[in-house]
Short mmCIF file of C-alpha atoms in Angstrom, two decimals:
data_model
loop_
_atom_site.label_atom_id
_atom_site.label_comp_id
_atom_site.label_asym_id
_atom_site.label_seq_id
_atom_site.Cartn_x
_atom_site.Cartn_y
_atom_site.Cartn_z
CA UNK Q 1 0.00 0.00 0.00
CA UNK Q 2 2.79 2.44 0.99
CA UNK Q 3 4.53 1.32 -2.46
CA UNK Q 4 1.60 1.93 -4.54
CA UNK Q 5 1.03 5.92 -2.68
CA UNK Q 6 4.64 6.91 -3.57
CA UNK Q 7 4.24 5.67 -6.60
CA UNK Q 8 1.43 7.25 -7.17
CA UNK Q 9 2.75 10.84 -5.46
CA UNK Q 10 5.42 10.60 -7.71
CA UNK Q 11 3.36 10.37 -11.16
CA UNK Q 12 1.60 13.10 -9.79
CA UNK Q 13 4.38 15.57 -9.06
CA UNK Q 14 6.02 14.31 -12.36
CA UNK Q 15 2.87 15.51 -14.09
CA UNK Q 16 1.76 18.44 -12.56
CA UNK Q 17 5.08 20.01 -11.17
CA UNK Q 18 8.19 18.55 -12.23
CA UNK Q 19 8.12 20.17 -16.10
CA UNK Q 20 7.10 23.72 -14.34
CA UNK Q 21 10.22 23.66 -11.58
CA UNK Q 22 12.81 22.75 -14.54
CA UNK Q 23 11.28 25.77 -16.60
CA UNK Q 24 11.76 27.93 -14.01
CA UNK Q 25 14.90 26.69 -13.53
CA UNK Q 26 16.05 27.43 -17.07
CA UNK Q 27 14.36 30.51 -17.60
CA UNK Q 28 16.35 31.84 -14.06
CA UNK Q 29 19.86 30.24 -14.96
CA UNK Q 30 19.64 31.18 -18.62
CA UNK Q 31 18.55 35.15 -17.50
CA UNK Q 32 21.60 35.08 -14.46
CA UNK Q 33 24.51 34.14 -16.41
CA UNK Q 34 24.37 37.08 -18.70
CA UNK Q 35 23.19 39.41 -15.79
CA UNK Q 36 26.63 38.52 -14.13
CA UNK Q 37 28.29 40.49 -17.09
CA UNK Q 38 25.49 43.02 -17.13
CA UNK Q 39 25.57 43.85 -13.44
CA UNK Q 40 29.32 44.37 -13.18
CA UNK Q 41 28.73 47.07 -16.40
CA UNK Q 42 26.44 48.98 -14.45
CA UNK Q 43 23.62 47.65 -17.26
CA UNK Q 44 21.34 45.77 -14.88
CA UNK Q 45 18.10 47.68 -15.86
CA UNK Q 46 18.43 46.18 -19.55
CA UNK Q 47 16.96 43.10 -18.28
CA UNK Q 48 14.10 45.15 -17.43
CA UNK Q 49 13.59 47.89 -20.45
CA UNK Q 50 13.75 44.35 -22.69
CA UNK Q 51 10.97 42.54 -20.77
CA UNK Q 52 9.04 45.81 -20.93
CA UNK Q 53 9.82 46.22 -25.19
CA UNK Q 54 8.89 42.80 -26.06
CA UNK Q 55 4.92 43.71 -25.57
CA UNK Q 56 4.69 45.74 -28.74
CA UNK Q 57 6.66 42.89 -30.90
CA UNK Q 58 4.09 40.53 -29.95
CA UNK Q 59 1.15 42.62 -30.63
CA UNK Q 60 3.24 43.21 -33.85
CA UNK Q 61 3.68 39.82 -35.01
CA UNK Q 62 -0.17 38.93 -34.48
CA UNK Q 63 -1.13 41.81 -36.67
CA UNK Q 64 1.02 40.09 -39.00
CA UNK Q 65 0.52 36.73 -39.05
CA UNK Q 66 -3.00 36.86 -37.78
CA UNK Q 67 -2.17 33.93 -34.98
CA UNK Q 68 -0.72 33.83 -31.25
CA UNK Q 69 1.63 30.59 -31.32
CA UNK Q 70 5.07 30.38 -30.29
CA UNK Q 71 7.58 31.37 -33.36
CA UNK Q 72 5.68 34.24 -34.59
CA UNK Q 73 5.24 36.00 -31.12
CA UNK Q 74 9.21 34.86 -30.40
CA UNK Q 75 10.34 36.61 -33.71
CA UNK Q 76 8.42 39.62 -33.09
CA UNK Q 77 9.45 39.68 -29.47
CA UNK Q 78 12.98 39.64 -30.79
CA UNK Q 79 13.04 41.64 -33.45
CA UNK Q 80 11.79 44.75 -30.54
CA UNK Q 81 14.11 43.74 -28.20
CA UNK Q 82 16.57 44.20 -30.95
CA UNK Q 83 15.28 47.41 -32.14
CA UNK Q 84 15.40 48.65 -28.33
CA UNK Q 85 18.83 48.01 -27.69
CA UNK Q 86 19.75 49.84 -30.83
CA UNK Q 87 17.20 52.59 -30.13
CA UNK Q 88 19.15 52.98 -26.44
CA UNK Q 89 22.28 52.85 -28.10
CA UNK Q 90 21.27 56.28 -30.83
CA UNK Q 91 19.71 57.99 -27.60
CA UNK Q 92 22.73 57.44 -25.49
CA UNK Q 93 25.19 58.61 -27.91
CA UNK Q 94 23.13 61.03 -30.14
CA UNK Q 95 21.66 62.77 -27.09
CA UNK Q 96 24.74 62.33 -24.60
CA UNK Q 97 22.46 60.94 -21.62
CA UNK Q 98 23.25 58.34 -18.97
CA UNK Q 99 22.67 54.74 -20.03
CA UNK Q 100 20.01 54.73 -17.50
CA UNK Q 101 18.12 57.42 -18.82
CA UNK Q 102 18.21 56.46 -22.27
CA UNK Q 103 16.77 52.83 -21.05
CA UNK Q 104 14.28 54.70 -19.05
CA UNK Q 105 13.05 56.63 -22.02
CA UNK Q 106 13.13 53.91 -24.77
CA UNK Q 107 11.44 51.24 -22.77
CA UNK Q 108 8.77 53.36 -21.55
CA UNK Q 109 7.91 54.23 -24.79
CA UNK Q 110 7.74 51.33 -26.46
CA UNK Q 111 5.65 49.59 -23.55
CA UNK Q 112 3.12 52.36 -24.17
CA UNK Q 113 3.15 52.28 -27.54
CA UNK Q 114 2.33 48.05 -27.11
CA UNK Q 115 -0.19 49.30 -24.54
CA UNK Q 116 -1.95 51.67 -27.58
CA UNK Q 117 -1.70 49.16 -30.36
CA UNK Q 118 -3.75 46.89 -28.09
CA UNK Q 119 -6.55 49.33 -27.36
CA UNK Q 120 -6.20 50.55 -31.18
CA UNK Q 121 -6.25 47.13 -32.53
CA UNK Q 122 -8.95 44.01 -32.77
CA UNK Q 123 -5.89 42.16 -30.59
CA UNK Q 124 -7.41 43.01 -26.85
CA UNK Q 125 -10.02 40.02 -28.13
CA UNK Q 126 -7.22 37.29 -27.69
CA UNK Q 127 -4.86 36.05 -25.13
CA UNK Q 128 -2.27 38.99 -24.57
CA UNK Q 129 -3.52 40.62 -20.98
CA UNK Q 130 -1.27 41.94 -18.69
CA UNK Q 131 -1.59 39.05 -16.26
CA UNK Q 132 0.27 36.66 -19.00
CA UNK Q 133 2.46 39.61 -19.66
CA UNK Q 134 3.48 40.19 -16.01
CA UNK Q 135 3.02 36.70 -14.40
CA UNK Q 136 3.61 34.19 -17.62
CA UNK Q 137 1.78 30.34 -17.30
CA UNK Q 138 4.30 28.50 -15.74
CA UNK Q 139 1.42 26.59 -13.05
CA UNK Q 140 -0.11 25.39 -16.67
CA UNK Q 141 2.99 23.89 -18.28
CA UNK Q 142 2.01 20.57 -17.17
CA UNK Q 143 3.27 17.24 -18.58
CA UNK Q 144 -0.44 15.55 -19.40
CA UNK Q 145 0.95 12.06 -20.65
CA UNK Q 146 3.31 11.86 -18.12
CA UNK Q 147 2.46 8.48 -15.88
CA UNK Q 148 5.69 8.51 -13.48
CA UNK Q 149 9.01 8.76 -13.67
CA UNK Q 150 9.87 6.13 -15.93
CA UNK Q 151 8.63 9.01 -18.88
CA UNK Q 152 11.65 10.59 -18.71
CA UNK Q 153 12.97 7.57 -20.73
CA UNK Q 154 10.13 7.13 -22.69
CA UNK Q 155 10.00 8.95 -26.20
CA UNK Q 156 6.46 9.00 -26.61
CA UNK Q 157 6.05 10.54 -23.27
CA UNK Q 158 8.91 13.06 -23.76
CA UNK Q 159 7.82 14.21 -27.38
CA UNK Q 160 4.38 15.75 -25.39
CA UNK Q 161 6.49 17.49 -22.75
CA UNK Q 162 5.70 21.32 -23.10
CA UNK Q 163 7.15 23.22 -25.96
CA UNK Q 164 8.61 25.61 -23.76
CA UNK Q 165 11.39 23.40 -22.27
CA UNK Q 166 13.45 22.48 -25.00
CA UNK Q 167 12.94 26.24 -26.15
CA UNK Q 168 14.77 27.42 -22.52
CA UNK Q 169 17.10 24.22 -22.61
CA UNK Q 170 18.52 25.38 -26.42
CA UNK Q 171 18.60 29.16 -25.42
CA UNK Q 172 20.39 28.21 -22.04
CA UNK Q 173 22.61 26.25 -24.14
CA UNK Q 174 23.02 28.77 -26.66
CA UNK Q 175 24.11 31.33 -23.78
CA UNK Q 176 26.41 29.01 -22.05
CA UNK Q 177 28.24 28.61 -25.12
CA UNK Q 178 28.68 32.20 -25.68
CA UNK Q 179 29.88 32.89 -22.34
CA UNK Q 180 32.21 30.12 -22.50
CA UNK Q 181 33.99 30.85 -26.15
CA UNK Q 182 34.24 34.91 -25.17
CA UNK Q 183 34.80 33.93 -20.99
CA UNK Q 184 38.12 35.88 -21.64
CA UNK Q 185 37.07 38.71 -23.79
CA UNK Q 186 33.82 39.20 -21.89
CA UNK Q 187 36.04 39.18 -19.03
CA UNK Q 188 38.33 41.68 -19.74
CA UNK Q 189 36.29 44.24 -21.52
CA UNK Q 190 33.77 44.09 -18.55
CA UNK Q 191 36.79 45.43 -16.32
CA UNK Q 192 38.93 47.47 -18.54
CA UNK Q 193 37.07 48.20 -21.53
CA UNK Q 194 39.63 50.45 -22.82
CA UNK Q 195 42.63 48.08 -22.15
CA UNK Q 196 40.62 45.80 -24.10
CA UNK Q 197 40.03 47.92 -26.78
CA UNK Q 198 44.13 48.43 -27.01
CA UNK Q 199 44.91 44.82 -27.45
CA UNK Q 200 42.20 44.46 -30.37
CA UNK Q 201 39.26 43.20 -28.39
CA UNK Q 202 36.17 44.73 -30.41
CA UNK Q 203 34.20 46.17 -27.36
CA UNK Q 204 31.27 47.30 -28.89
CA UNK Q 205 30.66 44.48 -30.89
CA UNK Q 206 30.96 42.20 -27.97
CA UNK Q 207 28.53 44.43 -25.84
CA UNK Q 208 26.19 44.84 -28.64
CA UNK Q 209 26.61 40.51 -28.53
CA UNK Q 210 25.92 40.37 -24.49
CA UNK Q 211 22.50 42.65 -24.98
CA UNK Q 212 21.15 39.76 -28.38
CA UNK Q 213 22.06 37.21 -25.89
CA UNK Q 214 20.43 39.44 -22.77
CA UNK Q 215 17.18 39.65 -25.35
CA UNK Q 216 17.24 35.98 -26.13
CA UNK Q 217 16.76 35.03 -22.52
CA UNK Q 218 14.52 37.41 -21.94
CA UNK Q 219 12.31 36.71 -25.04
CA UNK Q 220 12.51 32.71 -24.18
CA UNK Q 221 11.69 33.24 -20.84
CA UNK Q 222 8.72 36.02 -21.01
CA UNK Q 223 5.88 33.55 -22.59
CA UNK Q 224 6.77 30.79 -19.75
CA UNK Q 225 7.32 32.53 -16.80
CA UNK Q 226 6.47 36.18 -17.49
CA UNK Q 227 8.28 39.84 -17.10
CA UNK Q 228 8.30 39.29 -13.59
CA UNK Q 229 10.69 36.28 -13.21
CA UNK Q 230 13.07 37.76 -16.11
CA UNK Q 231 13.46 40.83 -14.38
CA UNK Q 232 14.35 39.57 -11.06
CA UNK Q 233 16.70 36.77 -12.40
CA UNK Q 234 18.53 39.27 -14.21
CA UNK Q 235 19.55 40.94 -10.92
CA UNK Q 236 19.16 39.23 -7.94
CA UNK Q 237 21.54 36.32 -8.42
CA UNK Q 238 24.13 37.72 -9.81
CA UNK Q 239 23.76 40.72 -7.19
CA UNK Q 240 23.91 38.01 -4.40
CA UNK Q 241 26.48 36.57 -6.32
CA UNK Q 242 28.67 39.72 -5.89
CA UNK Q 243 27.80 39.81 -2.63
CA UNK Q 244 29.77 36.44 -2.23
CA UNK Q 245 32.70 36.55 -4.01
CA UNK Q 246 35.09 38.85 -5.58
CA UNK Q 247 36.37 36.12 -8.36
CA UNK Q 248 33.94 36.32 -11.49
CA UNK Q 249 33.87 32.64 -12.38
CA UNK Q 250 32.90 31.75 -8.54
CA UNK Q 251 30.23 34.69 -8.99
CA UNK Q 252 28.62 32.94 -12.19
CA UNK Q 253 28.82 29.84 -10.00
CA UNK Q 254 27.49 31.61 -7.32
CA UNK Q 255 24.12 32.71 -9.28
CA UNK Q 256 23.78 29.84 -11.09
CA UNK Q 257 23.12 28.12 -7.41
CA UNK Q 258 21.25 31.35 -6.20
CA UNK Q 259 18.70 31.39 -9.25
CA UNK Q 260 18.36 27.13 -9.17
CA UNK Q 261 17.42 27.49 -5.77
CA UNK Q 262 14.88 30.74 -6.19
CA UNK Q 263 13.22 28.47 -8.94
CA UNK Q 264 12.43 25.67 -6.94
CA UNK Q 265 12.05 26.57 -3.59
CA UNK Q 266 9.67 29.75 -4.96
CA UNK Q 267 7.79 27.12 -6.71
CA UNK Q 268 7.24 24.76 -3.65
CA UNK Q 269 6.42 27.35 -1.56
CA UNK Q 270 4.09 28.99 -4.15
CA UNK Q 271 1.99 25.90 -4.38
CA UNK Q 272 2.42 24.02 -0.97
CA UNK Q 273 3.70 27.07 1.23
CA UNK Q 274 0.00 28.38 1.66
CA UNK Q 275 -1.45 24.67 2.58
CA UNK Q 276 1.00 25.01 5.43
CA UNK Q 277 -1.19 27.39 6.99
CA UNK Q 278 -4.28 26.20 6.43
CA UNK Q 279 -5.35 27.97 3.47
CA UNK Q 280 -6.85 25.74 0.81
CA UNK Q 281 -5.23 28.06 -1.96
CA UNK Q 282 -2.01 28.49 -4.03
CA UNK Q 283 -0.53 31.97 -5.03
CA UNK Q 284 1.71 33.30 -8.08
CA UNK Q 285 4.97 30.72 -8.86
CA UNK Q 286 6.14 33.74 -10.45
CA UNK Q 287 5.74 36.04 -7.78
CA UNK Q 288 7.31 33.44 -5.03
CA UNK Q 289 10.20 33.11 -7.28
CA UNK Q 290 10.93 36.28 -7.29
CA UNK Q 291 10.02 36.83 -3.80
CA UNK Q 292 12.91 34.52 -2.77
CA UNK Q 293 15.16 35.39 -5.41
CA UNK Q 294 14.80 38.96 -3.33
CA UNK Q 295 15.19 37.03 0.19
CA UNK Q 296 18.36 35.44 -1.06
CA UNK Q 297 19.86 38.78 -1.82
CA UNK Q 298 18.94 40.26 1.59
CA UNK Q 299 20.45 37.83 3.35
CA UNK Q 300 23.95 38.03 1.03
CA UNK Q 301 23.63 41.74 1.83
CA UNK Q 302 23.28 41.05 5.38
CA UNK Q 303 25.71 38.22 5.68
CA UNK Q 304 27.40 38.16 2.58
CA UNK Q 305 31.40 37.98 2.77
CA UNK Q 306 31.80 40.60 0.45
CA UNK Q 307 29.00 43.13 1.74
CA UNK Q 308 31.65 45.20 3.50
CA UNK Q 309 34.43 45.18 0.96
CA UNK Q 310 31.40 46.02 -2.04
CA UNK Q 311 30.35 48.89 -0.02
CA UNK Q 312 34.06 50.54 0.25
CA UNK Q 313 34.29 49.95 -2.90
CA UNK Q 314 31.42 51.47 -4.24
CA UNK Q 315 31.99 54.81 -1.65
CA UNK Q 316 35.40 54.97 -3.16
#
């Protein structure tokens, strides 16, 4: 009897939770490891003007194509994350602003202008709402043929598995590759851009590289898990990474752990935590993520080995 209930606990948590928890797994690793490079340039808000740009290209690509699936609304989510980071690029250098301000302005724009092509547009009668937008579907991604564990060897059973996994698992590949052919130019131009620039290092191009591969994750990630997730992965782990170490590769290490355990444990607690207490419902996976992902780096700032060194630094 005890045999048959586990086995039965486990074909439920292999359906219903198991496909969710590695999504938001790869959607938070695949958004850190760039954020590592982006934090350390003082570019963390690009994370967040991309998740914000990416409305408009969707709303664009179902004017287009006339339908809501994946690769259309991932092309047109690309192609304005794209056009953003070269719009921020002309207002930074055309209008001499702060990299911050020019993000502020661009991604505020084109958020609105998704906002006004919605109400403009027959598109408010179909699936695109802010809740998607902000919170993604990552409680629906469930694994319906899954009967137990023994489908993760079964082809059948893993050619159903949602579409969105193997989309994060090539894009997390994809961006681990990146990071490890460039590790040393990425490196160096992230410290000393212009000593980098002096020993033939093509800075610009290999920014202009980091943001594509900053827009990639953050295009992959926005239909599963929403803006919410993407923006906090793109800083919090890699911020409580910082807060860790002073050694780069320990620091990617460092988030990579940070943003694995945000995913799961926001999960659990977003489904389980409120049963706990008594309450008979769940609340927002993608909230909880984030709401731990935001714990974590509280604590690092509190108790973090670096925390004291970071801040001279930074006063300096």
């Amino acid at each position: 009897m005890i045999d048959n209930l586990i086995t039965a606990l486990g074909a439920e948590f292999v359906q219903l939770s198991l496909t969710p928890i590695v999504i938001g797994t790869l959607a938070a690793i695949a958004c850190a490891l760039p954020g590592n490079f982006l934090l350390l340039r003082r570019q963390a808000l690009i994370g967040d003007a991309i998740s914000h740009v990416v409305l408009p290209g969707i709303v664009a690509a179902f004017l287009v194509t006339g339908t809501i699936t994946a690769v259309p609304m991932m092309l047109g989510a690309g192609a304005a994350a794209i056009i953003a980071v070269v719009m921020i690029e002309i207002v930074k250098r055309l209008g001499r602003v702060e990299p911050g301000a020019a993000m502020g302005l661009v991604f505020t724009t084109l958020f609105a202008a998704g906002v006004l092509f919605l109400e403009i547009t027959d598109t408010s009668s179909v699936h695109i709402d802010v809740q998607h937008a902000l919170l993604g579907n990552l409680e629906s991604l469930i694994w319906f043929d899954a009967e137990g564990w023994g489908s993760l060897v079964d082809p059948a059973a893993l050619a159903t598995l949602p579409p969105q996994l193997p989309r994060l698992a090539v894009v997390l590949i994809g961006i681990g590759l990146f990071i490890f052919l460039f590790w040393k130019e990425l490196k160096i131009s992230t410290f000393d851009a212009a000593f980098a620039g002096a020993i033939g290092i093509r800075t610009r191009a290999l920014g202009f590289a980091l943001v594509v591969a900053t827009a990639v994750a953050a295009v992959a990630a926005f239909d599963a898990v929403g803006s919410i997730i993407v923006i906090a992965m793109f800083v919090c782990p890699p911020a409580s990474a910082r807060l860790m170490t002073n050694q780069l590769a320990r620091q990617v290490g460092w988030s990579v752990v940070f943003a694995t355990i945000s995913a799961i444990l926001g999960y659990v607690l977003a489904g389980y935590g409120p049963g706990w207490f008594g309450s008979p419902y769940a609340v927002s996976a993608a909230g909880m993520i984030a709401t731990v992902s935001g714990v974590i780096l509280i604590l690092t700032c509190l108790f973090g080995p670096q925390r004291k060194r970071t801040g001279q630094q930074a006063e300096a």
